[in-house]
Each structure stands twice: as structure tokens, then as C-alpha cells.
XYZ file of C-alpha atoms in Angstrom:
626
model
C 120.877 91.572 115.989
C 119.002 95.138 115.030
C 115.963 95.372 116.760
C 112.607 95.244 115.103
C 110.271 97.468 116.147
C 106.058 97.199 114.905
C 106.066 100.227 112.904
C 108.961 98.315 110.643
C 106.633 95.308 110.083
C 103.589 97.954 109.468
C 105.469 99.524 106.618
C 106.250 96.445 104.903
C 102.686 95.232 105.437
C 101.521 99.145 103.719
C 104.362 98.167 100.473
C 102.980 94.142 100.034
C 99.334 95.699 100.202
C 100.370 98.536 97.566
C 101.629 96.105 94.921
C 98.771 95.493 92.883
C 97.631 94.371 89.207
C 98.737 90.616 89.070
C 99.234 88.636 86.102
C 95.955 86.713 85.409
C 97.674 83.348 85.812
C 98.512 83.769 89.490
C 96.225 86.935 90.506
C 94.302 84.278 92.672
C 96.976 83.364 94.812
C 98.685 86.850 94.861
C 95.473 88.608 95.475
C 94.967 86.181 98.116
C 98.295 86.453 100.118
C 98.145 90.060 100.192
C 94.518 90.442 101.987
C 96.306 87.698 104.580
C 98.984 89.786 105.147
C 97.098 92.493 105.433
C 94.796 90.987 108.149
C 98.187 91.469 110.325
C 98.015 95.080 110.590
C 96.210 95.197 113.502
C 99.039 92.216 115.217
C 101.587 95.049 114.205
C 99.856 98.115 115.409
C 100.037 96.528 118.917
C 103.660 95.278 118.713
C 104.127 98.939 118.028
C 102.372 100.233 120.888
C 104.250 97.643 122.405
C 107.661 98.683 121.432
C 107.369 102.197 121.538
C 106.225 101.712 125.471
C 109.108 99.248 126.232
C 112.650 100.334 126.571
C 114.307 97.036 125.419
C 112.073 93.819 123.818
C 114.295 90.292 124.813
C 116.869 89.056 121.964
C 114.484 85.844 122.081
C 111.509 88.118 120.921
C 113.787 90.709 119.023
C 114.868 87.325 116.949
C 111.051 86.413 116.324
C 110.113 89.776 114.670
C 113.215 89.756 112.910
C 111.750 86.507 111.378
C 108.511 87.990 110.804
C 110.037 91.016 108.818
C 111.920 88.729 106.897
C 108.849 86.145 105.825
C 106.689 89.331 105.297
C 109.904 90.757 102.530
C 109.912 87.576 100.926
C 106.099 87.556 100.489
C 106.276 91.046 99.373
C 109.258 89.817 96.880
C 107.000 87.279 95.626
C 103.875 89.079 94.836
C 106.563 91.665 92.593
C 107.352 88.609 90.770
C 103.538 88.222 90.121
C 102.892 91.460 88.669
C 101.265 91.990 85.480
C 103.385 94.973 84.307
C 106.706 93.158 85.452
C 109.777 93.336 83.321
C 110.930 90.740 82.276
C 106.787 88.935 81.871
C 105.921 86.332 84.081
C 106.982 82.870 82.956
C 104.472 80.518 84.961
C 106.104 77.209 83.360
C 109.847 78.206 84.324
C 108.730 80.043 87.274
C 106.531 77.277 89.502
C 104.476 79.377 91.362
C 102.739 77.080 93.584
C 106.067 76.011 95.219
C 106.266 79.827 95.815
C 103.735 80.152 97.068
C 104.121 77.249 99.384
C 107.078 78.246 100.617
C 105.813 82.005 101.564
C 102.936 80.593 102.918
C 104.436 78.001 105.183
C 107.309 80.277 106.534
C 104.653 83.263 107.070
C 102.624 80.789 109.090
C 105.766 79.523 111.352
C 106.936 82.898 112.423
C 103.264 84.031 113.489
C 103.072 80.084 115.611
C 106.809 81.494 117.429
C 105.225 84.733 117.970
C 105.068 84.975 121.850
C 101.450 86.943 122.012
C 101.455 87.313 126.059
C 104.778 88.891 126.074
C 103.623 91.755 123.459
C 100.268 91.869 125.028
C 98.401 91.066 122.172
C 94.240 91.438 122.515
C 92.360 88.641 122.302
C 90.691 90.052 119.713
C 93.955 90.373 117.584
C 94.850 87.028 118.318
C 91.269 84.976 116.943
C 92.359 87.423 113.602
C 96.001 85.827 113.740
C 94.430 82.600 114.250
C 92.253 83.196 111.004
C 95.346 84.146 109.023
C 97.501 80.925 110.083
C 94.202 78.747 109.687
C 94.063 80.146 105.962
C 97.852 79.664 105.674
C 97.747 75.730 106.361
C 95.192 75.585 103.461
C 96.755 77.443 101.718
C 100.344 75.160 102.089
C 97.601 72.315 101.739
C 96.298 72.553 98.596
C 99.579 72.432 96.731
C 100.532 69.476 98.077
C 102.298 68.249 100.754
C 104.939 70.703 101.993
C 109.081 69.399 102.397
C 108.978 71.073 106.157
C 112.712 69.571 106.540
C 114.110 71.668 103.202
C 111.855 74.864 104.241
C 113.206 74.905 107.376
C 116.578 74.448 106.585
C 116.263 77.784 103.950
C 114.419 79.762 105.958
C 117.345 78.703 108.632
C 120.037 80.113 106.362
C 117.857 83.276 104.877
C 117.474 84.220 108.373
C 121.463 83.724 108.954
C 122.133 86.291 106.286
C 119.212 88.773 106.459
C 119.975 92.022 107.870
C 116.926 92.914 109.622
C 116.693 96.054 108.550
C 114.487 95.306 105.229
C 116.506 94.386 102.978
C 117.340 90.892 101.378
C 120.416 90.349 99.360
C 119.645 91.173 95.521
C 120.705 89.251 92.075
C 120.497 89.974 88.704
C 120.758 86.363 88.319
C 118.021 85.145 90.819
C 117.233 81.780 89.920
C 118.683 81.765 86.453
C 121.649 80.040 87.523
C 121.830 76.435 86.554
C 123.723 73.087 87.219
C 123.800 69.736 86.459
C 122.136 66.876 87.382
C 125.103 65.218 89.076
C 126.219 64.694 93.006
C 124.063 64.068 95.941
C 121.270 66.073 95.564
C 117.968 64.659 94.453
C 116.863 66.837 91.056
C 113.392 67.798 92.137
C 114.683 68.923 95.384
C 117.549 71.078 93.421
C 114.699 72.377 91.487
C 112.522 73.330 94.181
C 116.048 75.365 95.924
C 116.326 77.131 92.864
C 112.590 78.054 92.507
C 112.387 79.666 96.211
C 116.022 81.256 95.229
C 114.349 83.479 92.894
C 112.056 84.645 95.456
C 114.442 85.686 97.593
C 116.321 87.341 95.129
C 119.756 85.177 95.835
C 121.045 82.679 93.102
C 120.135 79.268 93.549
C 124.053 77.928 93.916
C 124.458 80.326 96.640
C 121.280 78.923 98.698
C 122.869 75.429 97.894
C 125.903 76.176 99.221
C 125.022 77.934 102.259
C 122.426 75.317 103.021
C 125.084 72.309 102.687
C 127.307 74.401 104.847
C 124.831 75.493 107.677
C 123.738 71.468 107.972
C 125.488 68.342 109.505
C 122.696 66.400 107.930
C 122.573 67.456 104.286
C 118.563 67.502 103.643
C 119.203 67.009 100.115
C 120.612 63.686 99.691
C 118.249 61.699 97.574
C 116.732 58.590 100.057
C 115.357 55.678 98.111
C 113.527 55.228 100.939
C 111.341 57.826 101.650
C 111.460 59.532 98.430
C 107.788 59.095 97.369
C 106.551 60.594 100.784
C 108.493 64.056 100.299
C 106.117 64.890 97.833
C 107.951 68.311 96.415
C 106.687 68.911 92.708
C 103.176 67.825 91.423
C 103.416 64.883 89.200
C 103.048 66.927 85.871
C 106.851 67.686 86.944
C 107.832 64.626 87.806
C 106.518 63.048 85.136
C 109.126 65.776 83.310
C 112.310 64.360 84.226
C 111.595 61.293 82.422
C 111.374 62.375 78.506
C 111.226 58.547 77.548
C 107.313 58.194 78.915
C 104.913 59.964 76.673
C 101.328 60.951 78.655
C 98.540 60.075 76.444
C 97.333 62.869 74.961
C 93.744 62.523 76.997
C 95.307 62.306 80.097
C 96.252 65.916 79.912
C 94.884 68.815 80.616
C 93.783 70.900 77.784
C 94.586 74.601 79.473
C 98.253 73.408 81.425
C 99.475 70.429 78.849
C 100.036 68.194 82.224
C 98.666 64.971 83.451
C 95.661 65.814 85.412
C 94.818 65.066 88.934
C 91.741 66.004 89.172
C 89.883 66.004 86.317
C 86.432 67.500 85.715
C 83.683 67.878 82.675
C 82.552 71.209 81.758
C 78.977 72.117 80.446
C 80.608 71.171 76.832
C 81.505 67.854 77.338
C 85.165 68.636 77.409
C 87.696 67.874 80.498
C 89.990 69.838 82.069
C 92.349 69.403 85.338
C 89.792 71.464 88.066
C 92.331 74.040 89.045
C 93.415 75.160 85.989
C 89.543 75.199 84.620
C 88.273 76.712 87.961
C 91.386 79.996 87.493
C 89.795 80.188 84.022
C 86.443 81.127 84.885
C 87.547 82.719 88.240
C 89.161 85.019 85.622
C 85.332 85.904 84.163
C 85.399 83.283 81.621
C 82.284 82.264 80.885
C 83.360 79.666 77.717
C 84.689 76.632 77.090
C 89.200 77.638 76.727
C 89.393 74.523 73.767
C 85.773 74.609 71.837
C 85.405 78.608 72.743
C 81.573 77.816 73.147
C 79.652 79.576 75.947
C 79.421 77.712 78.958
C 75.620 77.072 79.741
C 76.118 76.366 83.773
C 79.638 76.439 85.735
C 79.157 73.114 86.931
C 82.318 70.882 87.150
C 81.365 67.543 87.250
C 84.155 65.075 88.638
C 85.243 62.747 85.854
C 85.840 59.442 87.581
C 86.300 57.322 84.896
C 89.028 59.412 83.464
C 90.425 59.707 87.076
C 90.749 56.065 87.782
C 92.179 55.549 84.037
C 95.034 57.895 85.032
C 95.563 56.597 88.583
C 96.251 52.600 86.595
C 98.326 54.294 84.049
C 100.584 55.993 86.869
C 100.777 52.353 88.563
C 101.911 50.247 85.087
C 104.390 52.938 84.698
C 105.832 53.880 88.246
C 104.657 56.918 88.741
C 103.861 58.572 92.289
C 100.046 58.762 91.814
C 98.903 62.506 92.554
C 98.073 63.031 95.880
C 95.096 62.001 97.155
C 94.408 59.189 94.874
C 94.847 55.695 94.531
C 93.203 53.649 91.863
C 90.385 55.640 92.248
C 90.218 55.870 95.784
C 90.287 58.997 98.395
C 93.330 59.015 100.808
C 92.282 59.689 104.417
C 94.467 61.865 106.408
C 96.052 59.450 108.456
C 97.271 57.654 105.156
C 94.823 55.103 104.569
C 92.416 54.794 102.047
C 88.634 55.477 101.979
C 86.595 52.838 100.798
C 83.892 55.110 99.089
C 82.596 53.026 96.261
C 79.574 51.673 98.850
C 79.234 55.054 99.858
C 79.525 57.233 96.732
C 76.431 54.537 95.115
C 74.430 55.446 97.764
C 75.404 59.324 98.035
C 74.825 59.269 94.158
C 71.097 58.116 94.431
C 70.858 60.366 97.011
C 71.958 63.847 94.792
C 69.774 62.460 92.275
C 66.275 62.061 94.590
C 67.586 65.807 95.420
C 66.884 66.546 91.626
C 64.170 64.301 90.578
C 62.553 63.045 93.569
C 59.116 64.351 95.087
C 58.610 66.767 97.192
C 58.199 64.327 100.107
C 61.884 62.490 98.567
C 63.385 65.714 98.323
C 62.926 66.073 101.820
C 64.078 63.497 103.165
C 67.499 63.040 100.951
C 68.093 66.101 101.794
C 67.995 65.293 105.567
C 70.208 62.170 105.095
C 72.744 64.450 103.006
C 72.603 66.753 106.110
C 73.078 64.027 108.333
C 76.392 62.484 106.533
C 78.082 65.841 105.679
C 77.830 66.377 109.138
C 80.022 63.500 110.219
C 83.305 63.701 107.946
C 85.843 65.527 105.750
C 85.577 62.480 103.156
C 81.557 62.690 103.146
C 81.922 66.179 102.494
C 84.094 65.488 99.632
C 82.121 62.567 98.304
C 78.719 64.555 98.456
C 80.403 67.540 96.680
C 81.820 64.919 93.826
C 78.135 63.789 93.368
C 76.936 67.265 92.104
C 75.055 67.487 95.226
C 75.333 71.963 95.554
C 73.784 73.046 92.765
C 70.615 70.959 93.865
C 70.811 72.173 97.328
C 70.947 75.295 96.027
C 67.698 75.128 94.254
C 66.225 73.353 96.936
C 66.972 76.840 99.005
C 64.067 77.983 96.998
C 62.087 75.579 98.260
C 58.236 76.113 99.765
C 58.375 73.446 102.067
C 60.075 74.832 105.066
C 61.740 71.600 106.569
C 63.394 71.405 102.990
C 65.068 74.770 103.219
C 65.650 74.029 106.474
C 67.911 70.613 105.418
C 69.343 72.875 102.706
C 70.789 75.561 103.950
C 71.887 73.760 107.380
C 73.664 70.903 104.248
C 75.409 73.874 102.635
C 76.950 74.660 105.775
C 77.958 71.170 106.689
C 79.780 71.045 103.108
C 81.362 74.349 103.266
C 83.234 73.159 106.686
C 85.756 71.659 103.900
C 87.981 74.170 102.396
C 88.076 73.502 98.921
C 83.528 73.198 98.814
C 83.462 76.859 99.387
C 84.515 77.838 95.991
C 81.680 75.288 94.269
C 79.080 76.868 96.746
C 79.993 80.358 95.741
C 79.935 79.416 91.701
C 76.672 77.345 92.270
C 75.314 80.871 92.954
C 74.263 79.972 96.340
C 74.612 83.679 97.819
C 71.024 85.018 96.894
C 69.008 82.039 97.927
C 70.805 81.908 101.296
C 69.899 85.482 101.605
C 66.307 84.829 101.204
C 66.296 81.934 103.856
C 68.333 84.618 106.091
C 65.580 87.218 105.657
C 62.328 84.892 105.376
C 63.100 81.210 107.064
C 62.466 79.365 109.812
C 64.725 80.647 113.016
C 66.838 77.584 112.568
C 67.561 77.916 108.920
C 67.908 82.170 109.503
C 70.696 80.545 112.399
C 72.256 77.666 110.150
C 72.282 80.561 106.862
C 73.829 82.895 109.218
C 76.792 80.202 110.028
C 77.313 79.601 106.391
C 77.665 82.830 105.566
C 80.708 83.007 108.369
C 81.645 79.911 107.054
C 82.194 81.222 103.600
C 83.529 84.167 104.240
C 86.833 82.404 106.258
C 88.181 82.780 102.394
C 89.601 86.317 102.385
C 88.302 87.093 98.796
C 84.597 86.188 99.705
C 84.291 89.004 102.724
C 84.561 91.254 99.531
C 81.898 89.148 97.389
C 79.527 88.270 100.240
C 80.189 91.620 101.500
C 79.106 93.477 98.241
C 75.620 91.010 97.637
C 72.699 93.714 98.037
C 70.862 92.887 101.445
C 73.377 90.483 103.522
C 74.450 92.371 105.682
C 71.047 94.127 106.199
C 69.787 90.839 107.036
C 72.565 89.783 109.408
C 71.950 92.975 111.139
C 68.107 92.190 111.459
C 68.705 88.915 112.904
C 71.268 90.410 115.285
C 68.647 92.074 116.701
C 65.696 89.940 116.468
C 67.148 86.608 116.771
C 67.116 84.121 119.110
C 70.162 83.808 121.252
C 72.044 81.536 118.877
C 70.453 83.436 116.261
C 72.101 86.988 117.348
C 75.653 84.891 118.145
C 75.936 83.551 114.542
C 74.821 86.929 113.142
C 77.752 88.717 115.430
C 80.224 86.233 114.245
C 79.480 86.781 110.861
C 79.283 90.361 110.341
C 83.104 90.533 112.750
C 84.067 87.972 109.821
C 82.768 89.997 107.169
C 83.976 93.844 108.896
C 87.500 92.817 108.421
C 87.221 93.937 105.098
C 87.736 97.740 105.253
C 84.523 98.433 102.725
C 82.015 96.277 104.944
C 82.347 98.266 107.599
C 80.213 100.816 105.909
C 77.877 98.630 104.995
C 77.631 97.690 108.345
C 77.201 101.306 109.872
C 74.989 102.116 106.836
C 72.440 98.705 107.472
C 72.190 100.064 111.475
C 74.325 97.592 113.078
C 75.068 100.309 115.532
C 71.144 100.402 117.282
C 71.761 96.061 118.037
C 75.399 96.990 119.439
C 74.251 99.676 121.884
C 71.152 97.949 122.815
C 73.620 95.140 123.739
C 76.003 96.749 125.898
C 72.969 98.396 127.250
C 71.571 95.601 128.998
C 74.521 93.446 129.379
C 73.532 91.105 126.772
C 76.742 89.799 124.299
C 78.660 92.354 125.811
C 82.113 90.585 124.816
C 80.915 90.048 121.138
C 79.449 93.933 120.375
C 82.745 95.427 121.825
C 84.558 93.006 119.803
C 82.588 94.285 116.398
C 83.104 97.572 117.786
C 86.493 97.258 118.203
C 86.854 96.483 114.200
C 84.630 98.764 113.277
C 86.476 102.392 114.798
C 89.468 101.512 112.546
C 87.256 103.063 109.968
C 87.032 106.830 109.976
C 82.744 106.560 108.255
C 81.887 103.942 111.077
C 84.513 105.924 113.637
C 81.877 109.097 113.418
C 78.875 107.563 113.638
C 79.886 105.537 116.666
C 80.937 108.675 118.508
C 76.944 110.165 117.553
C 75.229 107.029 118.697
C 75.906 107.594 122.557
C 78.148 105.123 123.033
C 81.256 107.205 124.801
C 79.073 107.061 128.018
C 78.390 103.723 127.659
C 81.805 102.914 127.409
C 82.916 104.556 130.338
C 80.035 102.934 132.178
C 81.462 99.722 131.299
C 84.897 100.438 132.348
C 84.026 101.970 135.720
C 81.368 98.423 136.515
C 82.319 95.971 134.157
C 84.509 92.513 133.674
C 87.683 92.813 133.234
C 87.787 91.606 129.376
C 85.381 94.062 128.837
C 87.151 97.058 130.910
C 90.123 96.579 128.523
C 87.895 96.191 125.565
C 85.847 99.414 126.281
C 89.270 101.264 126.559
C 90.733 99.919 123.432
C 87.416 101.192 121.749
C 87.521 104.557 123.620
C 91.120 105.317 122.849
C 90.233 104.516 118.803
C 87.258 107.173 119.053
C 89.629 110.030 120.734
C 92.822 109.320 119.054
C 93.520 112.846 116.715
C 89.643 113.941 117.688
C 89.705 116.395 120.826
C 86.024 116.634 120.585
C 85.258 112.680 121.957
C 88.237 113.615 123.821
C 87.128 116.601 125.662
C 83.612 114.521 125.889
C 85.342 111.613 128.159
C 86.941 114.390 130.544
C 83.302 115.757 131.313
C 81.883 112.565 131.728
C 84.212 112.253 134.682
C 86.332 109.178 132.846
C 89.689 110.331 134.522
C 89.123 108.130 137.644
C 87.926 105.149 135.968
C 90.579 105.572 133.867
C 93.161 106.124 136.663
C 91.967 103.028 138.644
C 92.243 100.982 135.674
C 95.781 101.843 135.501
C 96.049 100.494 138.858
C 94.340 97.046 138.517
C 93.304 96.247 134.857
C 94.895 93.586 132.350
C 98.064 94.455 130.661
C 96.617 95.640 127.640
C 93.750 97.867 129.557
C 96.391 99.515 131.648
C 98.802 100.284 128.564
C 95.223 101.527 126.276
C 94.420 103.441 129.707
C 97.545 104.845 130.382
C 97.314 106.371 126.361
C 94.366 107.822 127.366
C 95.046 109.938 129.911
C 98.357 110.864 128.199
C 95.693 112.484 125.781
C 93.582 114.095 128.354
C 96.505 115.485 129.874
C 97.951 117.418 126.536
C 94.723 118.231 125.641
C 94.390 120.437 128.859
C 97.596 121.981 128.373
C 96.669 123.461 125.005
């Protein structure tokens, strides 16, 4: 097995950022996996350092980078599929993205859970950023259904088999085009899904069947009457496909993707579409309606139950796997039961609408009960959201009575806990009103706006939205520095969150984040969580400079001659950042007298402090000999 070393994985990272300009259809999901991967550059800058320190890495570990070069090649080979100016055009239909994507997703999130992070003496730091990226992953692999772990497993068995390690995945002209009949032991939507992660991959799909019946005693692929519903592969629009003798009535499809729709929702028109098609469309900057053409007057989607429980009987009379989730009408739990909402959505109903209506004294108080039930479960979250209840929240954000902002903002966190209510709180326009309760609230809603903002900005594509809004970040940095304690903790969170993004850090330096961050390790106070902003923000050459002119090299020795270990090896990481190709900061830590802190931290810091210590006065040492 050829060993992988970190600067391998860095290069593929630089080629899967570099592809760019995706076909509208998927430029969600494309844009979206390439700020994840991304995010990994700083994993692979310290498997690097790592490797280029160590004389050998174990064939256990050798094998799990091998596997993470190979998921990162795929997911570069998949966003190439997705580009605009690709030859021959994209062909969503034929081409089903969101197994794809699946797929990519759900290897690139294995390979990072084998990852052994001790044994490459990974920063913690670096790690809660992993974490991030494999938390996004599972939602990702989540909202396209249920994944077939057994099949994925079993190709990403045989693709590691045959990959070389050395970058390069076996190419065909044919990829995917290949096709065969329905006959034999395989179960058609399974075939199908083989032959649509072929074509990633760029090997044929009869040659991934092959290998994958020879590589397994247990042939995953046999169709089982018994479990057949529960694997879950293709959406129902495709399985509804197979069977050309069942005709979907025309208004149980969606007017933008032609397929029965699972979720269906009523635009400010009057017209219904299935929400993930509708919600791509105006993602896109539409701003009409795709069948009427009309301009949209709000981009409200408003759940269409009716329709939804007509299509959930019409899948039952006809033996049809309802789509997931549903079941006549009814919201599946996690565990596999069902929720018994209709009690609950009556009462969540009258709720949204004292929200909208009520007085001020009503508004109040629904908007403390809605606080109070999104705060207890996923399927309140969900049934809340259903009811319309963000865009009045929203408004109520506005509000001059300050217990009603208060119950606002502290509800549009609740709800944005839930993956999929982030993108209705970010159309529902709810940026600029949280803003204002971040700047001019009570301390509790200034703490509960500052968590939401975090919150939101989990999705990789909002750090660049919330990022850009004039003022957020000048008001996270105010309450970092005049909050209360939990006050300045969510304000640290979210402006790490947000600084992951390359162009926030900036923004950051530019608002004065620095004065808070010094005035922190200064007096001891959230040492751990300024080094760790820190730490993010010297990756960027703007913020680099002016962290070298606010004082804080002395600081940082300070804190490495006196302070805790974690922040020892933090204080080095940051120090080595700031004198890495810059001999002035370098020849400013020699006169501060940093060689013997430095030295006895070679001697009895962490792992990582000793290697980012040891760097150091590799540095000092050449820079004397010049």
C-alpha cells in the first residue's frame, strides 16, 4: 500500500475547491460539498506536519488516509460531473444526483469517523471543525432519504480494493452508460443505484457489479421480500417509474420535476409545488411563480396538508412505499413510530395565528408557549414550522414590548435547532431583525440572538450570507466585549463559526474583534475560546498583520511560559502561524527571551505543543544563521 502523506490530501482538497460554476440544477449541493471539504484543510495541514515529522505512519493509519484520498477523488469526480460548462451537459433525470450525492457524502463522513485523531495529533481545535463537517455530512445523507449503508459499504469496499492511492481512479469512456437487463438476482432499483455511483467513479456499472458479487459471500443485492420497503434506495418518484401501468394523477405532481410530490407546499400564487424543487428555484434568485410566471409577492411556502394526505391514501390503495416521513398524513418519529400531531398541530395552529392577529398582551404570551414547545422536540419544531409560525416571529422581532422580542428571538433559535428550519428562517428575512435585537435588546435576547446566529450559520453557505449582512459581526464583537458571561461565550462561538469562512475574517479584524481578544488573554478571562478565534483567524494574511501590531506576541509568550497546558500548546500554534515566512515576529520572539519557554515546552508540553514548539525554534535557529 503507497503511503499517503497530508500534503497529497491538501492538493486534492486545493483541485475540489478550484472546480467551480455548477449547473443551476445541482449548484446547491455542489456548492455545498465543496465548502465541507474545504473545512478539512486545516485536518490535512496537521496530518502533514504530522507526516513530514514521522519517519513511517502504521499500515492501519496509512490504510485510513488512503481511504480519505480516495472519498475526497470521488467527491472531486462528482462535483466535475456538476459543472455548468461540462461536455457532454448535465442530464439531472438520467443522472440522479441526490444518490450521488448520498453516496459522496456518506463515504466522506466514514473515513473522517476511522480517522484515528490522537495518533496524528490532531488539535482540539481541528477536531470540533471535523466534528462540524461530519455533523453537516449526516444531514446531508439525511435529507435524501434513508441511506443503503450495506450496498455503500460494500462499493466503497471494492473502490478501495482497486484504487491506487496515488490519485488516480480507474477512467471510462463508458461510465455509467452501460446497461443490462432486468433479469437475475439483483433487485432493479438497487442495479440502478450501482450504476448511478459507477458514473461517479468513473468505472462502468457491470464492472462495479461484478467486482462487488465477487468481493462478497453475501451478495447485498439479492432482492428480499422481506425487508425491501425499509432499504429505502430511490425516492418514490422512481419507484413509482418501474411500474408504467400506474398513471400519477396529474395534481399529484410536481409542476417543476413531473414527480409525485412528498412534500408539497403553496406558493404566494396559489399554485403547489414539491418544497425542494420550489425552494432550488428561488434559491436560484427566482422571485416568480416557474408555472403562472407571476411575481411572487412573499417567499412563504405554506405546507399543503390536504394535498399531502390525498397523496399519502393514493400511495396506500395502490401499494406504493409512502415517501418517507409520512403516513396518511402523519409525521414518522425517529424511532419508527408515528406522531400523533393532529391534537397538537390544532392547538399549534391557533397558536401561529394569536402570533398574527392577537393583542399585544396574546402575542406575548403565544409566543412564550411557542418558545416553550419548540424547546422540547424535533417533531414540535417541525409542526410549529408547518404552521407558518417564522414569518410571524419574525415580525414579532420588531416588536416594542421587550418580553415579546425576548420570546422571539429565543423561538427562532429553538426552531433553527432542526436542520431543515434554517433555510425558512433565512428566506423569512429574519437576519436584520435579529441584528437589531443583537445590537438594542434585552441581555437575554442579545445572548439567545447571538446563539441563533451560531445556530444558523452550522450551514456552510450561511457563514457567507450572515457573514456579508452590514453590522453582524460588529455587533457580535460589541457583545463580546460588553456582555455578560454567557453573553461574551455565545458571541465567541459565533464569530469562530462565522471566521471559518476565509472573507469573515476581515470583517472580524476590521469590526475590532482584536481589542475583546487581547483584553481576554489579558486577564485570564475565556482564555481557551480567544486563542481558539485566534487560532482561525492567523490563517489569514489581513488578520495575520494586524494581530502581530496589536501586542499580542508578548502575550503569547506570557501564556506559554505561566499558562495551562491547552493553552501553552494553543499560544504556540498561534505563535508559529504569526512567524512562519515573517522574520520580523520572528526576530521579535527571540528578544522577548521565548527560547526557554520554548525549550521547556519541548520538554513537558502536549504532543502537539512540543511538535508546534519544536518548529519554532527550528525557525529561530536558521534565522540566526543567516
Amino acid at each position: 500500500m503507497a503511503s499517503v502523506r497530508g500534503d497529497a490530501l491538501l492538493g486534492v482538497v486545493g483541485e475540489v475547491v478550484a472546480v467551480a460554476v455548477f449547473a443551476d440544477a445541482v449548484r446547491r449541493d455542489c456548492v455545498g460539498l465543496s465548502r465541507k471539504v474545504a473545512l478539512l484543510s486545516h485536518l490535512f495541514e496537521e496530518v502533514s506536519e504530522f507526516s513530514g515529522s514521522s519517519s513511517s505512519i502504521g499500515l492501519v493509519h496509512r490504510g485510513c488516509l488512503s481511504d480519505v484520498l480516495l472519498a475526497l477523488e470521488v467527491a472531486k469526480r462528482l462535483l466535475l460531473l456538476g459543472r455548468r460548462d461540462r461536455t457532454p451537459p448535465l442530464d439531472v433525470s438520467r443522472e440522479n444526483f441526490a444518490i450521488k450525492f448520498q453516496f459522496v457524502a456518506w463515504q466522506l463522513e466514514k473515513v473522517l469517523g476511522n480517522l484515528s485523531y490522537d495518533y496524528f495529533n490532531i488539535s482540539d481545535e481541528v477536531r470540533e471543525q471535523v466534528d462540524l463537517v461530519r455533523t453537516q455530512l449526516k444531514r446531508a445523507i439525511e435529507r435524501n432519504g434513508v441511506p443503503n449503508t450495506k450496498v455503500f459499504a460494500e462499493i466503497h469496499r471494492v473502490l478501495s480494493y482497486t484504487y491506487d492511492g496515488e490519485g488516480g481512479l480507474p477512467s471510462s469512456s463508458h461510465a455509467g452508460e452501460t446497461q443490462i437487463d432486468n433479469k437475475g438476482d439483483i433487485d432493479f432499483n438497487l442495479r440502478e443505484m450501482v450504476f448511478i455511483v459507477a458514473s461517479i467513479t468513473g468505472k462502468t456499472g457491470d464492472e462495479l457489479l461484478q467486482r462487488l458479487r465477487k468481493s462478497s459471500s453475501s451478495d447485498p443485492f439479492k432482492t428480499d421480500k422481506t425487508n425491501a420497503k425499509s432499504r429505502n434506495i430511490v425516492n418514490t418518484s422512481s419507484e413509482e417509474i418501474k411500474k408504467p401501468d400506474l398513471a400519477i394523477p396529474e395534481d399529484f405532481r410536481c409542476p417543476i420535476s413531473l414527480e409525485l410530490m412528498r412534500d408539497p407546499v403553496i406558493v404566494a400564487t396559489g399554485q403547489t409545488y414539491e418544497r425542494s424543487f420550489i425552494q432550488r428555484w428561488i434559491d436560484c434568485g427566482n422571485h416568480t411563480c416557474p408555472k403562472t410566471q407571476q411575481k411572487l409577492q412573499n417567499l412563504t411556502l405554506t405546507p399543503n396538508y390536504v394535498l399531502r394526505s390525498l397523496i399519502a391514501q393514493w400511495c396506500v390503495a395502490n401499494l406504493i412505499e409512502q415517501p418517507l416521513g409520512l403516513a396518511n398524513g402523519r409525521l414518522r418519529r425517529s424511532n419508527g413510530s408515528y406522531l400523533e400531531d393532529e391534537g397538537d398541530r390544532s392547538a399549534i395552529e391557533e397558536l401561529v395565528r394569536n402570533l398574527s392577529f392577537g393583542s399585544s398582551d396574546t402575542q406575548r404570551s403565544a409566543a412564550a408557549e411557542i418558545r416553550s414547545l419548540a424547546k422540547r422536540s424535533t417533531e414540535n419544531r417541525i409542526l410549529i414550522a408547518e404552521a407558518g409560525a417564522i414569518p410571524a416571529l419574525v415580525s414579532l422581532l420588531s416588536s416594542p414590548d421587550t418580553k415579546t422580542q425576548e420570546h422571539a428571538v429565543t423561538c427562532i433559535l429553538n426552531l433553527s435547532i432542526y436542520e431543515n428550519n434554517k433555510e425558512s428562517i433565512m428566506l423569512a428575512g429574519a437576519m436584520s431583525p435579529i441584528i437589531q435585537v443583537l445590537k438594542a435588546g434585552s441581555m437575554e435576547a442579545r445572548e439567545n440572538a447571538a446563539a441563533a446566529i451560531f445556530s444558523l450559520s452550522l450551514v456552510d453557505e450561511y457563514k457567507i450570507t450572515i457573514g456579508g449582512t452590514p453590522g453582524v459581526i460588529d455587533a457580535l464583537v460589541d457583545l463580546l466585549e460588553h456582555g455578560s458571561a454567557r453573553g461574551k461565550k455565545d458571541a465567541a462561538t459565533a464569530l469562530f463559526n462565522l471566521c471559518i469562512y476565509p472573507g469573515n475574517k476581515g470583517r472580524a479584524v476590521r469590526a475590532g474583534i482584536l481589542g475583546p481578544l487581547v483584553k481576554m488573554l489579558v486577564d485570564l478571562s475565556m482564555v481557551d475560546e480567544a486563542l481558539t478565534i485566534l487560532s482561525v483567524l492567523v490563517s489569514h494574511q489581513e488578520s495575520k498583520v494586524a494581530i502581530a501590531k496589536a501586542n499580542t506576541i508578548p502575550i503569547l509568550i506570557d501564556l506559554i511560559r505561566a499558562g495551562q497546558p491547552r493553552n501553552k500548546e494553543n499560544a504556540a500554534a498561534v505563535l508559529l502561524a504569526l512567524c512562519k515566512k515573517n522574520e520580523e515576529n520572528l526576530a521579535c520572539i527571540g528578544r522577548l527571551g521565548a527560547v526557554i519557554p520554548l525549550t521547556e515546552l519541548v520538554r513537558s508540553g502536549t504532543d502537539r505543543a512540543k511538535r508546534k514548539a519544536t518548529s519554532l525554534l527550528e525557525h529561530l535557529k536558521r534565522l540566526h544563521k543567516v
